[in-house]
Every structure is written in C-alpha cells, then in structure tokens.
C-alpha cells in the first residue's frame, strides 16, 4: 500500500480521535483528489482490526453513488489488498436480488420488499447506493453498524428528501460524511 501523505496522516489521526472520544460522526470535506477515500479506508481498516480483536462483530456500511461503487472496490483492493475489509455484502444491482425477501411481509413496512437482515448483520462491510438505502431503509435500520460512510454526502443535503431521512434512520455508532463539493454547500446544507 502507498504510504499516506502528511495531510492524509493528519486526516486519519483526526478520524481515529473523533471515533475514540465517542463523537457521533464527522464531515470530511476535502477538495477532490486529496485522498478522502484513502483516509477513510485506513480508518476503517483500523476499526476492523480493533473489532476483530474485541470479539464484537458489527458491520460497516458504505453508501455511495452507483458510479463510484467500482471505485470503492478498486481502492480497497489497491490499498488494503487481500481480504480488504473482510466479508462484503454487495447491496446493489444483481447482488441486491439475492438479498431481497418478499416471502414474509415486514410489519414496519407493509407492502414493501425487505432485505435479508441477517446477511447484512454477519457481513464485515456492506456496499450500497443511496437509492437502495432509501428503498430499504427499514431493513438497513435493523442492523447496528459500527461505522456508516456516506460518499458524495451532498446527496443528503435536502432535508425533505427520502434519502436524507433514510440516512438519518440508520443505527450507526459513528458516521462519516464525505464531500468534495463543500464550497457549493450552505451552512443549512451542512447541518442537514
């Protein structure tokens, strides 16, 4: 793996510090190309290592636009190699159809399709899209995630959007919002 640059080392240390002191989450707003994904991956690997050693096995959730899902998988292979972050559940495209459960209706979401929550719970990490999170927010909300990462988090800035509500309904101990377009956001957008 490529060693981190000084600003990336600072970013990784900042993420670890925020996590360690129990903050609910952070906003990582760097210009594009400065290595936000690299910093988050280094942080997630550290979290995964600590969880593996502690006996607690909670999954991590990564939500990204569909166009970036391949990039996430490629970055994990490049920077983490081998098992990367461990067992992945891909909750998008054709892999999503394997997770969908229609046999038993969900009492909390009548008439809606649900996901195999147990498969999500036993994963080391889950990779999905904003649209899938929106459509299956009740199923995702039944899983306690150690960390939830939202790449291109400006997709959440509308307070009235269903995807914003879906993200807020997730049960994550620590949340990372990533954006490279922070200059375009108002204070209200950042608060949202």
JSON list of C-alpha atoms in Angstrom, two decimals:
[
{"chain": "A", "resi": 1, "resn": "UNK", "atom": "CA", "xyz": [0.00, 0.00, 0.00]},
{"chain": "A", "resi": 2, "resn": "UNK", "atom": "CA", "xyz": [1.07, 3.55, -0.67]},
{"chain": "A", "resi": 3, "resn": "UNK", "atom": "CA", "xyz": [2.18, 5.40, 2.50]},
{"chain": "A", "resi": 4, "resn": "UNK", "atom": "CA", "xyz": [-0.04, 8.34, 3.43]},
{"chain": "A", "resi": 5, "resn": "UNK", "atom": "CA", "xyz": [0.97, 11.90, 2.67]},
{"chain": "A", "resi": 6, "resn": "UNK", "atom": "CA", "xyz": [1.28, 14.27, 5.67]},
{"chain": "A", "resi": 7, "resn": "UNK", "atom": "CA", "xyz": [-2.21, 15.76, 5.25]},
{"chain": "A", "resi": 8, "resn": "UNK", "atom": "CA", "xyz": [-3.64, 12.25, 4.94]},
{"chain": "A", "resi": 9, "resn": "UNK", "atom": "CA", "xyz": [-1.87, 11.13, 8.14]},
{"chain": "A", "resi": 10, "resn": "UNK", "atom": "CA", "xyz": [-3.44, 14.13, 9.87]},
{"chain": "A", "resi": 11, "resn": "UNK", "atom": "CA", "xyz": [-6.86, 13.22, 8.46]},
{"chain": "A", "resi": 12, "resn": "UNK", "atom": "CA", "xyz": [-6.57, 9.58, 9.56]},
{"chain": "A", "resi": 13, "resn": "UNK", "atom": "CA", "xyz": [-5.48, 10.65, 13.06]},
{"chain": "A", "resi": 14, "resn": "UNK", "atom": "CA", "xyz": [-8.40, 13.09, 13.23]},
{"chain": "A", "resi": 15, "resn": "UNK", "atom": "CA", "xyz": [-10.89, 10.37, 12.24]},
{"chain": "A", "resi": 16, "resn": "UNK", "atom": "CA", "xyz": [-9.45, 7.99, 14.83]},
{"chain": "A", "resi": 17, "resn": "UNK", "atom": "CA", "xyz": [-9.51, 10.65, 17.53]},
{"chain": "A", "resi": 18, "resn": "UNK", "atom": "CA", "xyz": [-13.14, 11.58, 16.84]},
{"chain": "A", "resi": 19, "resn": "UNK", "atom": "CA", "xyz": [-14.12, 7.89, 16.91]},
{"chain": "A", "resi": 20, "resn": "UNK", "atom": "CA", "xyz": [-12.14, 7.15, 20.08]},
{"chain": "A", "resi": 21, "resn": "UNK", "atom": "CA", "xyz": [-13.67, 10.04, 22.09]},
{"chain": "A", "resi": 22, "resn": "UNK", "atom": "CA", "xyz": [-17.17, 8.93, 21.11]},
{"chain": "A", "resi": 23, "resn": "UNK", "atom": "CA", "xyz": [-18.27, 11.65, 18.71]},
{"chain": "A", "resi": 24, "resn": "UNK", "atom": "CA", "xyz": [-21.31, 10.58, 16.66]},
{"chain": "A", "resi": 25, "resn": "UNK", "atom": "CA", "xyz": [-19.54, 11.38, 13.40]},
{"chain": "A", "resi": 26, "resn": "UNK", "atom": "CA", "xyz": [-17.57, 13.80, 11.25]},
{"chain": "A", "resi": 27, "resn": "UNK", "atom": "CA", "xyz": [-17.71, 15.65, 7.96]},
{"chain": "A", "resi": 28, "resn": "UNK", "atom": "CA", "xyz": [-14.65, 15.05, 5.79]},
{"chain": "A", "resi": 29, "resn": "UNK", "atom": "CA", "xyz": [-14.77, 17.86, 3.25]},
{"chain": "A", "resi": 30, "resn": "UNK", "atom": "CA", "xyz": [-11.57, 17.96, 1.20]},
{"chain": "A", "resi": 31, "resn": "UNK", "atom": "CA", "xyz": [-11.13, 19.11, -2.34]},
{"chain": "A", "resi": 32, "resn": "UNK", "atom": "CA", "xyz": [-11.39, 16.33, -4.89]},
{"chain": "A", "resi": 33, "resn": "UNK", "atom": "CA", "xyz": [-8.23, 14.33, -5.39]},
{"chain": "A", "resi": 34, "resn": "UNK", "atom": "CA", "xyz": [-6.73, 14.83, -1.92]},
{"chain": "A", "resi": 35, "resn": "UNK", "atom": "CA", "xyz": [-7.39, 11.27, -0.77]},
{"chain": "A", "resi": 36, "resn": "UNK", "atom": "CA", "xyz": [-10.61, 11.26, 1.25]},
{"chain": "A", "resi": 37, "resn": "UNK", "atom": "CA", "xyz": [-11.28, 7.63, 0.30]},
{"chain": "A", "resi": 38, "resn": "UNK", "atom": "CA", "xyz": [-7.73, 6.63, 1.21]},
{"chain": "A", "resi": 39, "resn": "UNK", "atom": "CA", "xyz": [-8.05, 8.27, 4.64]},
{"chain": "A", "resi": 40, "resn": "UNK", "atom": "CA", "xyz": [-11.41, 6.62, 5.30]},
{"chain": "A", "resi": 41, "resn": "UNK", "atom": "CA", "xyz": [-10.12, 3.20, 4.21]},
{"chain": "A", "resi": 42, "resn": "UNK", "atom": "CA", "xyz": [-7.12, 3.47, 6.56]},
{"chain": "A", "resi": 43, "resn": "UNK", "atom": "CA", "xyz": [-9.50, 4.43, 9.36]},
{"chain": "A", "resi": 44, "resn": "UNK", "atom": "CA", "xyz": [-11.92, 1.57, 8.55]},
{"chain": "A", "resi": 45, "resn": "UNK", "atom": "CA", "xyz": [-9.09, -0.96, 8.49]},
{"chain": "A", "resi": 46, "resn": "UNK", "atom": "CA", "xyz": [-8.07, 0.20, 11.98]},
{"chain": "A", "resi": 47, "resn": "UNK", "atom": "CA", "xyz": [-11.66, -0.10, 13.22]},
{"chain": "A", "resi": 48, "resn": "UNK", "atom": "CA", "xyz": [-11.99, -3.57, 11.67]},
{"chain": "A", "resi": 49, "resn": "UNK", "atom": "CA", "xyz": [-8.75, -4.68, 13.35]},
{"chain": "A", "resi": 50, "resn": "UNK", "atom": "CA", "xyz": [-9.95, -3.47, 16.76]},
{"chain": "A", "resi": 51, "resn": "UNK", "atom": "CA", "xyz": [-13.36, -5.12, 16.30]},
{"chain": "A", "resi": 52, "resn": "UNK", "atom": "CA", "xyz": [-11.76, -8.40, 15.27]},
{"chain": "A", "resi": 53, "resn": "UNK", "atom": "CA", "xyz": [-9.63, -8.35, 18.41]},
{"chain": "A", "resi": 54, "resn": "UNK", "atom": "CA", "xyz": [-12.52, -7.42, 20.71]},
{"chain": "A", "resi": 55, "resn": "UNK", "atom": "CA", "xyz": [-14.92, -10.17, 19.69]},
{"chain": "A", "resi": 56, "resn": "UNK", "atom": "CA", "xyz": [-17.53, -7.60, 18.62]},
{"chain": "A", "resi": 57, "resn": "UNK", "atom": "CA", "xyz": [-18.54, -8.17, 15.02]},
{"chain": "A", "resi": 58, "resn": "UNK", "atom": "CA", "xyz": [-20.60, -5.25, 13.78]},
{"chain": "A", "resi": 59, "resn": "UNK", "atom": "CA", "xyz": [-20.57, -4.47, 10.07]},
{"chain": "A", "resi": 60, "resn": "UNK", "atom": "CA", "xyz": [-19.60, -1.21, 8.46]},
{"chain": "A", "resi": 61, "resn": "UNK", "atom": "CA", "xyz": [-21.79, 0.47, 5.85]},
{"chain": "A", "resi": 62, "resn": "UNK", "atom": "CA", "xyz": [-20.52, 2.35, 2.80]},
{"chain": "A", "resi": 63, "resn": "UNK", "atom": "CA", "xyz": [-23.11, 4.28, 0.78]},
{"chain": "A", "resi": 64, "resn": "UNK", "atom": "CA", "xyz": [-22.03, 5.86, -2.50]},
{"chain": "A", "resi": 65, "resn": "UNK", "atom": "CA", "xyz": [-23.45, 6.92, -5.83]},
{"chain": "A", "resi": 66, "resn": "UNK", "atom": "CA", "xyz": [-23.69, 3.97, -8.21]},
{"chain": "A", "resi": 67, "resn": "UNK", "atom": "CA", "xyz": [-20.96, 5.47, -10.40]},
{"chain": "A", "resi": 68, "resn": "UNK", "atom": "CA", "xyz": [-18.47, 5.22, -7.51]},
{"chain": "A", "resi": 69, "resn": "UNK", "atom": "CA", "xyz": [-19.13, 1.66, -6.32]},
{"chain": "A", "resi": 70, "resn": "UNK", "atom": "CA", "xyz": [-16.48, 0.18, -8.61]},
{"chain": "A", "resi": 71, "resn": "UNK", "atom": "CA", "xyz": [-14.04, 2.83, -7.44]},
{"chain": "A", "resi": 72, "resn": "UNK", "atom": "CA", "xyz": [-14.62, 1.84, -3.81]},
{"chain": "A", "resi": 73, "resn": "UNK", "atom": "CA", "xyz": [-13.95, -1.82, -4.57]},
{"chain": "A", "resi": 74, "resn": "UNK", "atom": "CA", "xyz": [-10.88, -0.93, -6.61]},
{"chain": "A", "resi": 75, "resn": "UNK", "atom": "CA", "xyz": [-9.50, 1.37, -3.89]},
{"chain": "A", "resi": 76, "resn": "UNK", "atom": "CA", "xyz": [-9.98, -1.33, -1.26]},
{"chain": "A", "resi": 77, "resn": "UNK", "atom": "CA", "xyz": [-8.14, -3.88, -3.42]},
{"chain": "A", "resi": 78, "resn": "UNK", "atom": "CA", "xyz": [-5.34, -1.39, -4.16]},
{"chain": "A", "resi": 79, "resn": "UNK", "atom": "CA", "xyz": [-4.79, -0.02, -0.67]},
{"chain": "A", "resi": 80, "resn": "UNK", "atom": "CA", "xyz": [-5.87, -2.89, 1.57]},
{"chain": "A", "resi": 81, "resn": "UNK", "atom": "CA", "xyz": [-5.29, -5.92, -0.67]},
{"chain": "A", "resi": 82, "resn": "UNK", "atom": "CA", "xyz": [-6.18, -9.48, 0.29]},
{"chain": "A", "resi": 83, "resn": "UNK", "atom": "CA", "xyz": [-9.37, -9.60, 2.26]},
{"chain": "A", "resi": 84, "resn": "UNK", "atom": "CA", "xyz": [-9.65, -5.80, 2.24]},
{"chain": "A", "resi": 85, "resn": "UNK", "atom": "CA", "xyz": [-12.21, -5.03, 4.92]},
{"chain": "A", "resi": 86, "resn": "UNK", "atom": "CA", "xyz": [-13.36, -8.64, 5.20]},
{"chain": "A", "resi": 87, "resn": "UNK", "atom": "CA", "xyz": [-16.57, -10.26, 4.00]},
{"chain": "A", "resi": 88, "resn": "UNK", "atom": "CA", "xyz": [-18.55, -7.87, 1.86]},
{"chain": "A", "resi": 89, "resn": "UNK", "atom": "CA", "xyz": [-22.24, -7.86, 1.08]},
{"chain": "A", "resi": 90, "resn": "UNK", "atom": "CA", "xyz": [-22.94, -6.00, -2.14]},
{"chain": "A", "resi": 91, "resn": "UNK", "atom": "CA", "xyz": [-26.40, -4.47, -1.87]},
{"chain": "A", "resi": 92, "resn": "UNK", "atom": "CA", "xyz": [-26.89, -3.20, -5.41]},
{"chain": "A", "resi": 93, "resn": "UNK", "atom": "CA", "xyz": [-27.58, -4.38, -8.96]},
{"chain": "A", "resi": 94, "resn": "UNK", "atom": "CA", "xyz": [-27.83, -8.16, -9.41]},
{"chain": "A", "resi": 95, "resn": "UNK", "atom": "CA", "xyz": [-26.40, -8.83, -5.94]},
{"chain": "A", "resi": 96, "resn": "UNK", "atom": "CA", "xyz": [-29.35, -6.98, -4.45]},
{"chain": "A", "resi": 97, "resn": "UNK", "atom": "CA", "xyz": [-31.82, -9.50, -5.88]},
{"chain": "A", "resi": 98, "resn": "UNK", "atom": "CA", "xyz": [-30.15, -12.21, -3.74]},
{"chain": "A", "resi": 99, "resn": "UNK", "atom": "CA", "xyz": [-30.82, -10.12, -0.61]},
{"chain": "A", "resi": 100, "resn": "UNK", "atom": "CA", "xyz": [-34.44, -9.21, -1.31]},
{"chain": "A", "resi": 101, "resn": "UNK", "atom": "CA", "xyz": [-37.03, -11.07, 0.74]},
{"chain": "A", "resi": 102, "resn": "UNK", "atom": "CA", "xyz": [-40.65, -10.92, -0.35]},
{"chain": "A", "resi": 103, "resn": "UNK", "atom": "CA", "xyz": [-41.97, -14.07, 1.28]},
{"chain": "A", "resi": 104, "resn": "UNK", "atom": "CA", "xyz": [-42.54, -12.53, 4.71]},
{"chain": "A", "resi": 105, "resn": "UNK", "atom": "CA", "xyz": [-44.08, -9.09, 4.79]},
{"chain": "A", "resi": 106, "resn": "UNK", "atom": "CA", "xyz": [-42.43, -6.57, 7.06]},
{"chain": "A", "resi": 107, "resn": "UNK", "atom": "CA", "xyz": [-44.79, -5.29, 9.79]},
{"chain": "A", "resi": 108, "resn": "UNK", "atom": "CA", "xyz": [-42.88, -1.99, 9.86]},
{"chain": "A", "resi": 109, "resn": "UNK", "atom": "CA", "xyz": [-43.07, -1.55, 6.10]},
{"chain": "A", "resi": 110, "resn": "UNK", "atom": "CA", "xyz": [-46.30, -3.20, 4.93]},
{"chain": "A", "resi": 111, "resn": "UNK", "atom": "CA", "xyz": [-46.38, -3.98, 1.24]},
{"chain": "A", "resi": 112, "resn": "UNK", "atom": "CA", "xyz": [-42.68, -3.29, 0.81]},
{"chain": "A", "resi": 113, "resn": "UNK", "atom": "CA", "xyz": [-39.96, -5.72, -0.09]},
{"chain": "A", "resi": 114, "resn": "UNK", "atom": "CA", "xyz": [-37.35, -6.26, 2.60]},
{"chain": "A", "resi": 115, "resn": "UNK", "atom": "CA", "xyz": [-33.75, -7.39, 2.72]},
{"chain": "A", "resi": 116, "resn": "UNK", "atom": "CA", "xyz": [-32.20, -10.40, 4.42]},
{"chain": "A", "resi": 117, "resn": "UNK", "atom": "CA", "xyz": [-31.16, -8.51, 7.54]},
{"chain": "A", "resi": 118, "resn": "UNK", "atom": "CA", "xyz": [-29.22, -11.45, 8.93]},
{"chain": "A", "resi": 119, "resn": "UNK", "atom": "CA", "xyz": [-26.90, -11.44, 5.89]},
{"chain": "A", "resi": 120, "resn": "UNK", "atom": "CA", "xyz": [-26.29, -7.73, 6.48]},
{"chain": "A", "resi": 121, "resn": "UNK", "atom": "CA", "xyz": [-25.54, -8.34, 10.17]},
{"chain": "A", "resi": 122, "resn": "UNK", "atom": "CA", "xyz": [-22.94, -11.04, 9.57]},
{"chain": "A", "resi": 123, "resn": "UNK", "atom": "CA", "xyz": [-21.06, -9.07, 6.90]},
{"chain": "A", "resi": 124, "resn": "UNK", "atom": "CA", "xyz": [-17.85, -7.25, 7.75]},
{"chain": "A", "resi": 125, "resn": "UNK", "atom": "CA", "xyz": [-18.96, -4.41, 5.50]},
{"chain": "A", "resi": 126, "resn": "UNK", "atom": "CA", "xyz": [-21.85, -3.57, 3.21]},
{"chain": "A", "resi": 127, "resn": "UNK", "atom": "CA", "xyz": [-21.59, -1.54, -0.01]},
{"chain": "A", "resi": 128, "resn": "UNK", "atom": "CA", "xyz": [-24.75, 0.04, -1.36]},
{"chain": "A", "resi": 129, "resn": "UNK", "atom": "CA", "xyz": [-26.21, 3.02, -3.20]},
{"chain": "A", "resi": 130, "resn": "UNK", "atom": "CA", "xyz": [-28.23, 5.96, -1.90]},
{"chain": "A", "resi": 131, "resn": "UNK", "atom": "CA", "xyz": [-31.26, 4.69, -3.82]},
{"chain": "A", "resi": 132, "resn": "UNK", "atom": "CA", "xyz": [-31.04, 1.22, -2.27]},
{"chain": "A", "resi": 133, "resn": "UNK", "atom": "CA", "xyz": [-30.65, 2.74, 1.19]},
{"chain": "A", "resi": 134, "resn": "UNK", "atom": "CA", "xyz": [-33.75, 4.85, 0.53]},
{"chain": "A", "resi": 135, "resn": "UNK", "atom": "CA", "xyz": [-35.79, 1.91, -0.78]},
{"chain": "A", "resi": 136, "resn": "UNK", "atom": "CA", "xyz": [-34.79, -0.49, 2.02]},
{"chain": "A", "resi": 137, "resn": "UNK", "atom": "CA", "xyz": [-34.21, 1.93, 4.90]},
{"chain": "A", "resi": 138, "resn": "UNK", "atom": "CA", "xyz": [-36.27, -0.17, 7.33]},
{"chain": "A", "resi": 139, "resn": "UNK", "atom": "CA", "xyz": [-34.15, -3.27, 6.64]},
{"chain": "A", "resi": 140, "resn": "UNK", "atom": "CA", "xyz": [-30.86, -1.38, 6.90]},
{"chain": "A", "resi": 141, "resn": "UNK", "atom": "CA", "xyz": [-32.14, 0.33, 10.04]},
{"chain": "A", "resi": 142, "resn": "UNK", "atom": "CA", "xyz": [-32.44, -3.04, 11.78]},
{"chain": "A", "resi": 143, "resn": "UNK", "atom": "CA", "xyz": [-28.68, -3.51, 11.62]},
{"chain": "A", "resi": 144, "resn": "UNK", "atom": "CA", "xyz": [-26.35, -1.87, 14.11]},
{"chain": "A", "resi": 145, "resn": "UNK", "atom": "CA", "xyz": [-23.39, -0.63, 12.10]},
{"chain": "A", "resi": 146, "resn": "UNK", "atom": "CA", "xyz": [-20.10, 0.24, 13.73]},
{"chain": "A", "resi": 147, "resn": "UNK", "atom": "CA", "xyz": [-19.43, 2.90, 11.10]},
{"chain": "A", "resi": 148, "resn": "UNK", "atom": "CA", "xyz": [-21.55, 4.32, 8.28]},
{"chain": "A", "resi": 149, "resn": "UNK", "atom": "CA", "xyz": [-19.79, 6.17, 5.45]},
{"chain": "A", "resi": 150, "resn": "UNK", "atom": "CA", "xyz": [-21.66, 8.40, 3.01]},
{"chain": "A", "resi": 151, "resn": "UNK", "atom": "CA", "xyz": [-19.54, 9.27, -0.03]},
{"chain": "A", "resi": 152, "resn": "UNK", "atom": "CA", "xyz": [-20.64, 12.33, -2.02]},
{"chain": "A", "resi": 153, "resn": "UNK", "atom": "CA", "xyz": [-22.74, 13.26, 1.01]},
{"chain": "A", "resi": 154, "resn": "UNK", "atom": "CA", "xyz": [-24.10, 16.34, -0.73]},
{"chain": "A", "resi": 155, "resn": "UNK", "atom": "CA", "xyz": [-26.79, 13.90, -1.93]},
{"chain": "A", "resi": 156, "resn": "UNK", "atom": "CA", "xyz": [-28.19, 14.16, 1.62]},
{"chain": "A", "resi": 157, "resn": "UNK", "atom": "CA", "xyz": [-28.40, 17.94, 1.83]},
{"chain": "A", "resi": 158, "resn": "UNK", "atom": "CA", "xyz": [-32.10, 18.28, 1.10]},
{"chain": "A", "resi": 159, "resn": "UNK", "atom": "CA", "xyz": [-33.90, 17.99, 4.44]},
{"chain": "A", "resi": 160, "resn": "UNK", "atom": "CA", "xyz": [-37.09, 16.82, 2.75]},
{"chain": "A", "resi": 161, "resn": "UNK", "atom": "CA", "xyz": [-35.53, 14.11, 0.57]},
{"chain": "A", "resi": 162, "resn": "UNK", "atom": "CA", "xyz": [-36.35, 10.50, 1.37]},
{"chain": "A", "resi": 163, "resn": "UNK", "atom": "CA", "xyz": [-32.68, 9.60, 1.11]},
{"chain": "A", "resi": 164, "resn": "UNK", "atom": "CA", "xyz": [-31.89, 12.15, 3.84]},
{"chain": "A", "resi": 165, "resn": "UNK", "atom": "CA", "xyz": [-34.49, 10.52, 6.10]},
{"chain": "A", "resi": 166, "resn": "UNK", "atom": "CA", "xyz": [-33.16, 7.06, 5.25]},
{"chain": "A", "resi": 167, "resn": "UNK", "atom": "CA", "xyz": [-29.60, 8.05, 6.19]},
{"chain": "A", "resi": 168, "resn": "UNK", "atom": "CA", "xyz": [-30.76, 9.60, 9.46]},
{"chain": "A", "resi": 169, "resn": "UNK", "atom": "CA", "xyz": [-32.68, 6.44, 10.37]},
{"chain": "A", "resi": 170, "resn": "UNK", "atom": "CA", "xyz": [-29.59, 4.24, 10.30]},
{"chain": "A", "resi": 171, "resn": "UNK", "atom": "CA", "xyz": [-28.24, 2.74, 13.50]},
{"chain": "A", "resi": 172, "resn": "UNK", "atom": "CA", "xyz": [-24.52, 3.56, 13.32]},
{"chain": "A", "resi": 173, "resn": "UNK", "atom": "CA", "xyz": [-22.14, 4.22, 16.19]},
{"chain": "A", "resi": 174, "resn": "UNK", "atom": "CA", "xyz": [-20.04, 6.58, 14.05]},
{"chain": "A", "resi": 175, "resn": "UNK", "atom": "CA", "xyz": [-20.88, 8.33, 10.77]},
{"chain": "A", "resi": 176, "resn": "UNK", "atom": "CA", "xyz": [-18.53, 9.80, 8.19]},
{"chain": "A", "resi": 177, "resn": "UNK", "atom": "CA", "xyz": [-19.88, 12.19, 5.58]},
{"chain": "A", "resi": 178, "resn": "UNK", "atom": "CA", "xyz": [-17.51, 12.72, 2.65]},
{"chain": "A", "resi": 179, "resn": "UNK", "atom": "CA", "xyz": [-17.81, 15.54, 0.15]},
{"chain": "A", "resi": 180, "resn": "UNK", "atom": "CA", "xyz": [-15.52, 17.17, -2.34]},
{"chain": "A", "resi": 181, "resn": "UNK", "atom": "CA", "xyz": [-18.01, 19.94, -3.15]},
{"chain": "A", "resi": 182, "resn": "UNK", "atom": "CA", "xyz": [-18.21, 21.60, 0.25]},
{"chain": "A", "resi": 183, "resn": "UNK", "atom": "CA", "xyz": [-17.81, 25.08, -1.23]},
{"chain": "A", "resi": 184, "resn": "UNK", "atom": "CA", "xyz": [-21.17, 24.66, -3.02]},
{"chain": "A", "resi": 185, "resn": "UNK", "atom": "CA", "xyz": [-22.94, 23.88, 0.25]},
{"chain": "A", "resi": 186, "resn": "UNK", "atom": "CA", "xyz": [-24.61, 26.43, 2.51]},
{"chain": "A", "resi": 187, "resn": "UNK", "atom": "CA", "xyz": [-24.47, 26.21, 6.30]},
{"chain": "A", "resi": 188, "resn": "UNK", "atom": "CA", "xyz": [-28.00, 24.76, 6.25]},
{"chain": "A", "resi": 189, "resn": "UNK", "atom": "CA", "xyz": [-26.90, 22.06, 3.79]},
{"chain": "A", "resi": 190, "resn": "UNK", "atom": "CA", "xyz": [-24.01, 21.11, 6.05]},
{"chain": "A", "resi": 191, "resn": "UNK", "atom": "CA", "xyz": [-26.33, 20.98, 9.05]},
{"chain": "A", "resi": 192, "resn": "UNK", "atom": "CA", "xyz": [-28.75, 18.74, 7.14]}
]
